[in-house]
């Protein structure tokens, strides 16, 4: 199942199931191209993993293998949806895309074991962790570099785990050119391991998102760019870039 949030013709936010381009919501159907797509969930927090892939760690100058996931937070203010604009922070020279797998929590999750972790997962979504490198390099907590408004497009849907192959491919296209590509199998920590680790530190609520980190290849964004994150089994998250 692929669930979607959208705004209907009256402006009301609704939930539905996306089936081959048609949204089924109650006793009505909607053409997905004719409605405003909203972020597929409303997280109270987004827990992000830094350096979740060895190839990205190496290009960032870190060759060590972490003993546990390295984490940081983004707030609800960061979340935007499919087709929303990515606004570049004013006065910044280097703002980059980061394609990531997104894990969406379905049930309150605290102190769980990896063997049980998938029971708390509603599904998966696409994530683009927009990163302001100018400020990120100067801060230890990455608030200015990572947590600015609209810096986390997610969507367009949540796909239940049965829809997503274990070797699902993640691909990012920048103005139509493939810039990043990986699979879940390339992650340093598996999805269950990551959920379990976070749950020992932070109580996860329904709708919260864990962003699993980006592979090799983040690159700079410019006004007018179009960036697409495609997650096999989920769909394609598309955003255009504007200057604020």
PDB file of C-alpha atoms in Angstrom, residues 2-189:
ATOM      1  CA  UNK A   2       1.092   3.569  -0.767  1.00  0.00           C
ATOM      2  CA  UNK A   3      -0.568   6.209   1.383  1.00  0.00           C
ATOM      3  CA  UNK A   4      -0.634   9.866   0.433  1.00  0.00           C
ATOM      4  CA  UNK A   5      -1.690  13.156   2.016  1.00  0.00           C
ATOM      5  CA  UNK A   6      -3.190  15.794  -0.235  1.00  0.00           C
ATOM      6  CA  UNK A   7      -5.350  18.893  -0.289  1.00  0.00           C
ATOM      7  CA  UNK A   8      -8.647  18.565  -2.143  1.00  0.00           C
ATOM      8  CA  UNK A   9     -10.435  21.202  -4.209  1.00  0.00           C
ATOM      9  CA  UNK A  10     -12.008  22.718  -1.079  1.00  0.00           C
ATOM     10  CA  UNK A  11      -8.639  23.124   0.655  1.00  0.00           C
ATOM     11  CA  UNK A  12      -9.161  20.282   3.131  1.00  0.00           C
ATOM     12  CA  UNK A  13      -6.187  18.021   3.886  1.00  0.00           C
ATOM     13  CA  UNK A  14      -7.041  14.364   3.329  1.00  0.00           C
ATOM     14  CA  UNK A  15      -5.401  10.944   3.446  1.00  0.00           C
ATOM     15  CA  UNK A  16      -5.790   8.345   0.743  1.00  0.00           C
ATOM     16  CA  UNK A  17      -4.269   5.377  -1.019  1.00  0.00           C
ATOM     17  CA  UNK A  18      -2.412   5.936  -4.280  1.00  0.00           C
ATOM     18  CA  UNK A  19      -3.214   3.277  -6.880  1.00  0.00           C
ATOM     19  CA  UNK A  20      -1.711   3.734 -10.364  1.00  0.00           C
ATOM     20  CA  UNK A  21      -2.071   7.501 -10.460  1.00  0.00           C
ATOM     21  CA  UNK A  22      -5.462   7.615  -8.738  1.00  0.00           C
ATOM     22  CA  UNK A  23      -6.025   8.512  -5.094  1.00  0.00           C
ATOM     23  CA  UNK A  24      -8.750   6.525  -3.339  1.00  0.00           C
ATOM     24  CA  UNK A  25     -10.062   8.412  -0.303  1.00  0.00           C
ATOM     25  CA  UNK A  26     -13.278   7.198   1.272  1.00  0.00           C
ATOM     26  CA  UNK A  27     -15.893   6.876  -1.454  1.00  0.00           C
ATOM     27  CA  UNK A  28     -14.140   9.348  -3.767  1.00  0.00           C
ATOM     28  CA  UNK A  29     -11.264   9.178  -6.202  1.00  0.00           C
ATOM     29  CA  UNK A  30      -8.887  11.947  -7.262  1.00  0.00           C
ATOM     30  CA  UNK A  31      -6.367  12.245 -10.081  1.00  0.00           C
ATOM     31  CA  UNK A  32      -3.019  12.644  -8.312  1.00  0.00           C
ATOM     32  CA  UNK A  33      -1.950  15.272 -10.870  1.00  0.00           C
ATOM     33  CA  UNK A  34      -4.962  17.468 -10.065  1.00  0.00           C
ATOM     34  CA  UNK A  35      -4.422  17.865  -6.302  1.00  0.00           C
ATOM     35  CA  UNK A  36      -1.808  19.501  -4.098  1.00  0.00           C
ATOM     36  CA  UNK A  37       0.407  16.809  -2.600  1.00  0.00           C
ATOM     37  CA  UNK A  38       1.327  17.321   1.069  1.00  0.00           C
ATOM     38  CA  UNK A  39       4.152  15.742   3.070  1.00  0.00           C
ATOM     39  CA  UNK A  40       2.960  12.155   3.648  1.00  0.00           C
ATOM     40  CA  UNK A  41       3.298  12.437   7.434  1.00  0.00           C
ATOM     41  CA  UNK A  42       3.571  15.144  10.093  1.00  0.00           C
ATOM     42  CA  UNK A  43       6.594  14.227  12.221  1.00  0.00           C
ATOM     43  CA  UNK A  44       7.161  15.648  15.679  1.00  0.00           C
ATOM     44  CA  UNK A  45      10.863  15.238  14.879  1.00  0.00           C
ATOM     45  CA  UNK A  46      13.171  13.870  12.219  1.00  0.00           C
ATOM     46  CA  UNK A  47      16.194  11.895  13.386  1.00  0.00           C
ATOM     47  CA  UNK A  48      18.954  11.949  10.777  1.00  0.00           C
ATOM     48  CA  UNK A  49      21.989   9.733  10.466  1.00  0.00           C
ATOM     49  CA  UNK A  50      25.281  11.302   9.427  1.00  0.00           C
ATOM     50  CA  UNK A  51      27.747   9.184   7.479  1.00  0.00           C
ATOM     51  CA  UNK A  52      25.458   6.224   6.930  1.00  0.00           C
ATOM     52  CA  UNK A  53      27.364   5.035   3.846  1.00  0.00           C
ATOM     53  CA  UNK A  54      31.071   4.277   3.688  1.00  0.00           C
ATOM     54  CA  UNK A  55      31.518   5.927   0.282  1.00  0.00           C
ATOM     55  CA  UNK A  56      30.137   9.230   1.594  1.00  0.00           C
ATOM     56  CA  UNK A  57      32.289   9.004   4.733  1.00  0.00           C
ATOM     57  CA  UNK A  58      35.355   8.574   2.547  1.00  0.00           C
ATOM     58  CA  UNK A  59      34.525  11.529   0.286  1.00  0.00           C
ATOM     59  CA  UNK A  60      34.004  13.601   3.457  1.00  0.00           C
ATOM     60  CA  UNK A  61      37.430  12.641   4.789  1.00  0.00           C
ATOM     61  CA  UNK A  62      36.386   9.972   7.315  1.00  0.00           C
ATOM     62  CA  UNK A  63      37.699   6.468   6.710  1.00  0.00           C
ATOM     63  CA  UNK A  64      36.736   4.928  10.048  1.00  0.00           C
ATOM     64  CA  UNK A  65      33.735   2.635  10.456  1.00  0.00           C
ATOM     65  CA  UNK A  66      31.442   4.022  13.192  1.00  0.00           C
ATOM     66  CA  UNK A  67      30.620   1.788  16.151  1.00  0.00           C
ATOM     67  CA  UNK A  68      27.089   3.191  16.334  1.00  0.00           C
ATOM     68  CA  UNK A  69      24.950   5.533  14.195  1.00  0.00           C
ATOM     69  CA  UNK A  70      25.937   9.201  14.358  1.00  0.00           C
ATOM     70  CA  UNK A  71      22.758  11.240  14.764  1.00  0.00           C
ATOM     71  CA  UNK A  72      21.386  14.765  14.548  1.00  0.00           C
ATOM     72  CA  UNK A  73      17.873  16.249  14.594  1.00  0.00           C
ATOM     73  CA  UNK A  74      15.665  18.264  12.282  1.00  0.00           C
ATOM     74  CA  UNK A  75      12.412  19.848  13.447  1.00  0.00           C
ATOM     75  CA  UNK A  76       8.931  19.920  11.885  1.00  0.00           C
ATOM     76  CA  UNK A  77       9.771  23.327  10.362  1.00  0.00           C
ATOM     77  CA  UNK A  78      12.200  21.573   8.016  1.00  0.00           C
ATOM     78  CA  UNK A  79       9.604  19.320   6.405  1.00  0.00           C
ATOM     79  CA  UNK A  80       8.218  20.119   2.965  1.00  0.00           C
ATOM     80  CA  UNK A  81       6.546  17.998   0.314  1.00  0.00           C
ATOM     81  CA  UNK A  82       6.553  16.856  -3.287  1.00  0.00           C
ATOM     82  CA  UNK A  83       6.659  19.753  -5.769  1.00  0.00           C
ATOM     83  CA  UNK A  84       7.336  22.297  -2.996  1.00  0.00           C
ATOM     84  CA  UNK A  85      10.117  24.794  -3.651  1.00  0.00           C
ATOM     85  CA  UNK A  86      13.517  24.393  -2.024  1.00  0.00           C
ATOM     86  CA  UNK A  87      14.446  27.924  -0.961  1.00  0.00           C
ATOM     87  CA  UNK A  88      18.174  28.578  -0.861  1.00  0.00           C
ATOM     88  CA  UNK A  89      19.232  30.444   2.303  1.00  0.00           C
ATOM     89  CA  UNK A  90      20.269  33.984   1.359  1.00  0.00           C
ATOM     90  CA  UNK A  91      23.956  34.747   1.129  1.00  0.00           C
ATOM     91  CA  UNK A  92      25.108  31.120   1.093  1.00  0.00           C
ATOM     92  CA  UNK A  93      27.442  29.850  -1.627  1.00  0.00           C
ATOM     93  CA  UNK A  94      27.242  26.084  -1.126  1.00  0.00           C
ATOM     94  CA  UNK A  95      23.881  24.405  -0.509  1.00  0.00           C
ATOM     95  CA  UNK A  96      23.758  20.730  -1.511  1.00  0.00           C
ATOM     96  CA  UNK A  97      21.231  17.941  -2.064  1.00  0.00           C
ATOM     97  CA  UNK A  98      21.422  14.613  -0.201  1.00  0.00           C
ATOM     98  CA  UNK A  99      19.191  11.733  -1.324  1.00  0.00           C
ATOM     99  CA  UNK A 100      18.197   9.449   1.544  1.00  0.00           C
ATOM    100  CA  UNK A 101      15.882   6.590   2.435  1.00  0.00           C
ATOM    101  CA  UNK A 102      13.230   7.702   4.943  1.00  0.00           C
ATOM    102  CA  UNK A 103      11.837   5.370   7.618  1.00  0.00           C
ATOM    103  CA  UNK A 104       8.372   6.391   8.870  1.00  0.00           C
ATOM    104  CA  UNK A 105       7.362   5.244  12.359  1.00  0.00           C
ATOM    105  CA  UNK A 106       3.849   3.827  12.740  1.00  0.00           C
ATOM    106  CA  UNK A 107       3.643   2.990  16.455  1.00  0.00           C
ATOM    107  CA  UNK A 108       5.231   4.630  19.501  1.00  0.00           C
ATOM    108  CA  UNK A 109       8.693   3.140  19.733  1.00  0.00           C
ATOM    109  CA  UNK A 110      10.970   3.116  22.779  1.00  0.00           C
ATOM    110  CA  UNK A 111      13.782   0.765  23.798  1.00  0.00           C
ATOM    111  CA  UNK A 112      13.115  -1.850  21.128  1.00  0.00           C
ATOM    112  CA  UNK A 113      15.448  -4.577  19.903  1.00  0.00           C
ATOM    113  CA  UNK A 114      16.518  -4.794  16.282  1.00  0.00           C
ATOM    114  CA  UNK A 115      14.693  -8.123  15.941  1.00  0.00           C
ATOM    115  CA  UNK A 116      11.397  -6.383  16.791  1.00  0.00           C
ATOM    116  CA  UNK A 117      12.017  -2.985  15.188  1.00  0.00           C
ATOM    117  CA  UNK A 118      10.131  -3.495  11.911  1.00  0.00           C
ATOM    118  CA  UNK A 119       6.884  -3.990  13.832  1.00  0.00           C
ATOM    119  CA  UNK A 120       7.050  -0.268  14.664  1.00  0.00           C
ATOM    120  CA  UNK A 121       7.692   0.892  11.091  1.00  0.00           C
ATOM    121  CA  UNK A 122       4.764   2.116   9.003  1.00  0.00           C
ATOM    122  CA  UNK A 123       6.789   2.277   5.818  1.00  0.00           C
ATOM    123  CA  UNK A 124       9.301   4.153   3.723  1.00  0.00           C
ATOM    124  CA  UNK A 125       9.462   7.482   1.904  1.00  0.00           C
ATOM    125  CA  UNK A 126      11.928   9.561  -0.114  1.00  0.00           C
ATOM    126  CA  UNK A 127      14.015  12.177   1.695  1.00  0.00           C
ATOM    127  CA  UNK A 128      16.203  15.007   0.415  1.00  0.00           C
ATOM    128  CA  UNK A 129      18.354  16.378   3.241  1.00  0.00           C
ATOM    129  CA  UNK A 130      19.180  19.872   1.959  1.00  0.00           C
ATOM    130  CA  UNK A 131      22.438  21.007   3.548  1.00  0.00           C
ATOM    131  CA  UNK A 132      23.964  24.473   3.897  1.00  0.00           C
ATOM    132  CA  UNK A 133      27.664  23.623   3.874  1.00  0.00           C
ATOM    133  CA  UNK A 134      28.781  27.217   4.504  1.00  0.00           C
ATOM    134  CA  UNK A 135      27.442  27.088   8.058  1.00  0.00           C
ATOM    135  CA  UNK A 136      27.581  23.331   8.657  1.00  0.00           C
ATOM    136  CA  UNK A 137      31.378  23.378   8.633  1.00  0.00           C
ATOM    137  CA  UNK A 138      31.438  26.021  11.364  1.00  0.00           C
ATOM    138  CA  UNK A 139      29.030  24.377  13.831  1.00  0.00           C
ATOM    139  CA  UNK A 140      29.239  21.211  15.867  1.00  0.00           C
ATOM    140  CA  UNK A 141      25.469  20.843  16.198  1.00  0.00           C
ATOM    141  CA  UNK A 142      24.649  21.658  12.533  1.00  0.00           C
ATOM    142  CA  UNK A 143      21.535  23.741  13.328  1.00  0.00           C
ATOM    143  CA  UNK A 144      22.355  26.457  10.783  1.00  0.00           C
ATOM    144  CA  UNK A 145      23.662  23.927   8.306  1.00  0.00           C
ATOM    145  CA  UNK A 146      20.831  21.416   8.482  1.00  0.00           C
ATOM    146  CA  UNK A 147      17.740  22.643  10.346  1.00  0.00           C
ATOM    147  CA  UNK A 148      16.582  25.686   8.380  1.00  0.00           C
ATOM    148  CA  UNK A 149      12.998  26.017   7.122  1.00  0.00           C
ATOM    149  CA  UNK A 150      12.068  23.699   4.263  1.00  0.00           C
ATOM    150  CA  UNK A 151      15.370  21.822   4.331  1.00  0.00           C
ATOM    151  CA  UNK A 152      13.798  18.346   4.299  1.00  0.00           C
ATOM    152  CA  UNK A 153      11.502  17.556   1.364  1.00  0.00           C
ATOM    153  CA  UNK A 154       9.851  14.151   1.919  1.00  0.00           C
ATOM    154  CA  UNK A 155       7.326  12.119  -0.042  1.00  0.00           C
ATOM    155  CA  UNK A 156       5.446  11.735  -2.208  1.00  0.00           C
ATOM    156  CA  UNK A 157       3.953   8.735  -0.378  1.00  0.00           C
ATOM    157  CA  UNK A 158       4.585   6.258   2.411  1.00  0.00           C
ATOM    158  CA  UNK A 159       5.018   2.755   1.000  1.00  0.00           C
ATOM    159  CA  UNK A 160       4.461  -0.148   3.372  1.00  0.00           C
ATOM    160  CA  UNK A 161       7.487  -2.445   3.810  1.00  0.00           C
ATOM    161  CA  UNK A 162       5.994  -5.182   1.622  1.00  0.00           C
ATOM    162  CA  UNK A 163       6.093  -2.762  -1.342  1.00  0.00           C
ATOM    163  CA  UNK A 164       9.829  -2.083  -1.026  1.00  0.00           C
ATOM    164  CA  UNK A 165      12.414  -4.738  -1.995  1.00  0.00           C
ATOM    165  CA  UNK A 166      15.300  -5.394   0.387  1.00  0.00           C
ATOM    166  CA  UNK A 167      17.690  -4.348  -2.403  1.00  0.00           C
ATOM    167  CA  UNK A 168      15.605  -1.295  -3.388  1.00  0.00           C
ATOM    168  CA  UNK A 169      17.496   1.324  -5.377  1.00  0.00           C
ATOM    169  CA  UNK A 170      17.692   5.004  -4.417  1.00  0.00           C
ATOM    170  CA  UNK A 171      18.592   7.455  -7.173  1.00  0.00           C
ATOM    171  CA  UNK A 172      18.916  11.237  -7.313  1.00  0.00           C
ATOM    172  CA  UNK A 173      18.697  13.199 -10.552  1.00  0.00           C
ATOM    173  CA  UNK A 174      19.876  16.806 -10.717  1.00  0.00           C
ATOM    174  CA  UNK A 175      18.423  18.580 -13.748  1.00  0.00           C
ATOM    175  CA  UNK A 176      17.888  15.138 -15.270  1.00  0.00           C
ATOM    176  CA  UNK A 177      21.431  13.868 -14.665  1.00  0.00           C
ATOM    177  CA  UNK A 178      21.944  10.951 -12.265  1.00  0.00           C
ATOM    178  CA  UNK A 179      24.190  12.171  -9.439  1.00  0.00           C
ATOM    179  CA  UNK A 180      23.572   9.637  -6.650  1.00  0.00           C
ATOM    180  CA  UNK A 181      22.607   5.973  -6.678  1.00  0.00           C
ATOM    181  CA  UNK A 182      22.687   3.299  -3.985  1.00  0.00           C
ATOM    182  CA  UNK A 183      20.703   0.495  -2.356  1.00  0.00           C
ATOM    183  CA  UNK A 184      19.563  -0.257   1.183  1.00  0.00           C
ATOM    184  CA  UNK A 185      22.114  -3.085   1.250  1.00  0.00           C
ATOM    185  CA  UNK A 186      24.952  -0.518   1.119  1.00  0.00           C
ATOM    186  CA  UNK A 187      23.987   1.115   4.431  1.00  0.00           C
ATOM    187  CA  UNK A 188      26.474   0.637   7.276  1.00  0.00           C
ATOM    188  CA  UNK A 189      23.610  -0.027   9.709  1.00  0.00           C
TER     189      UNK A 189
END
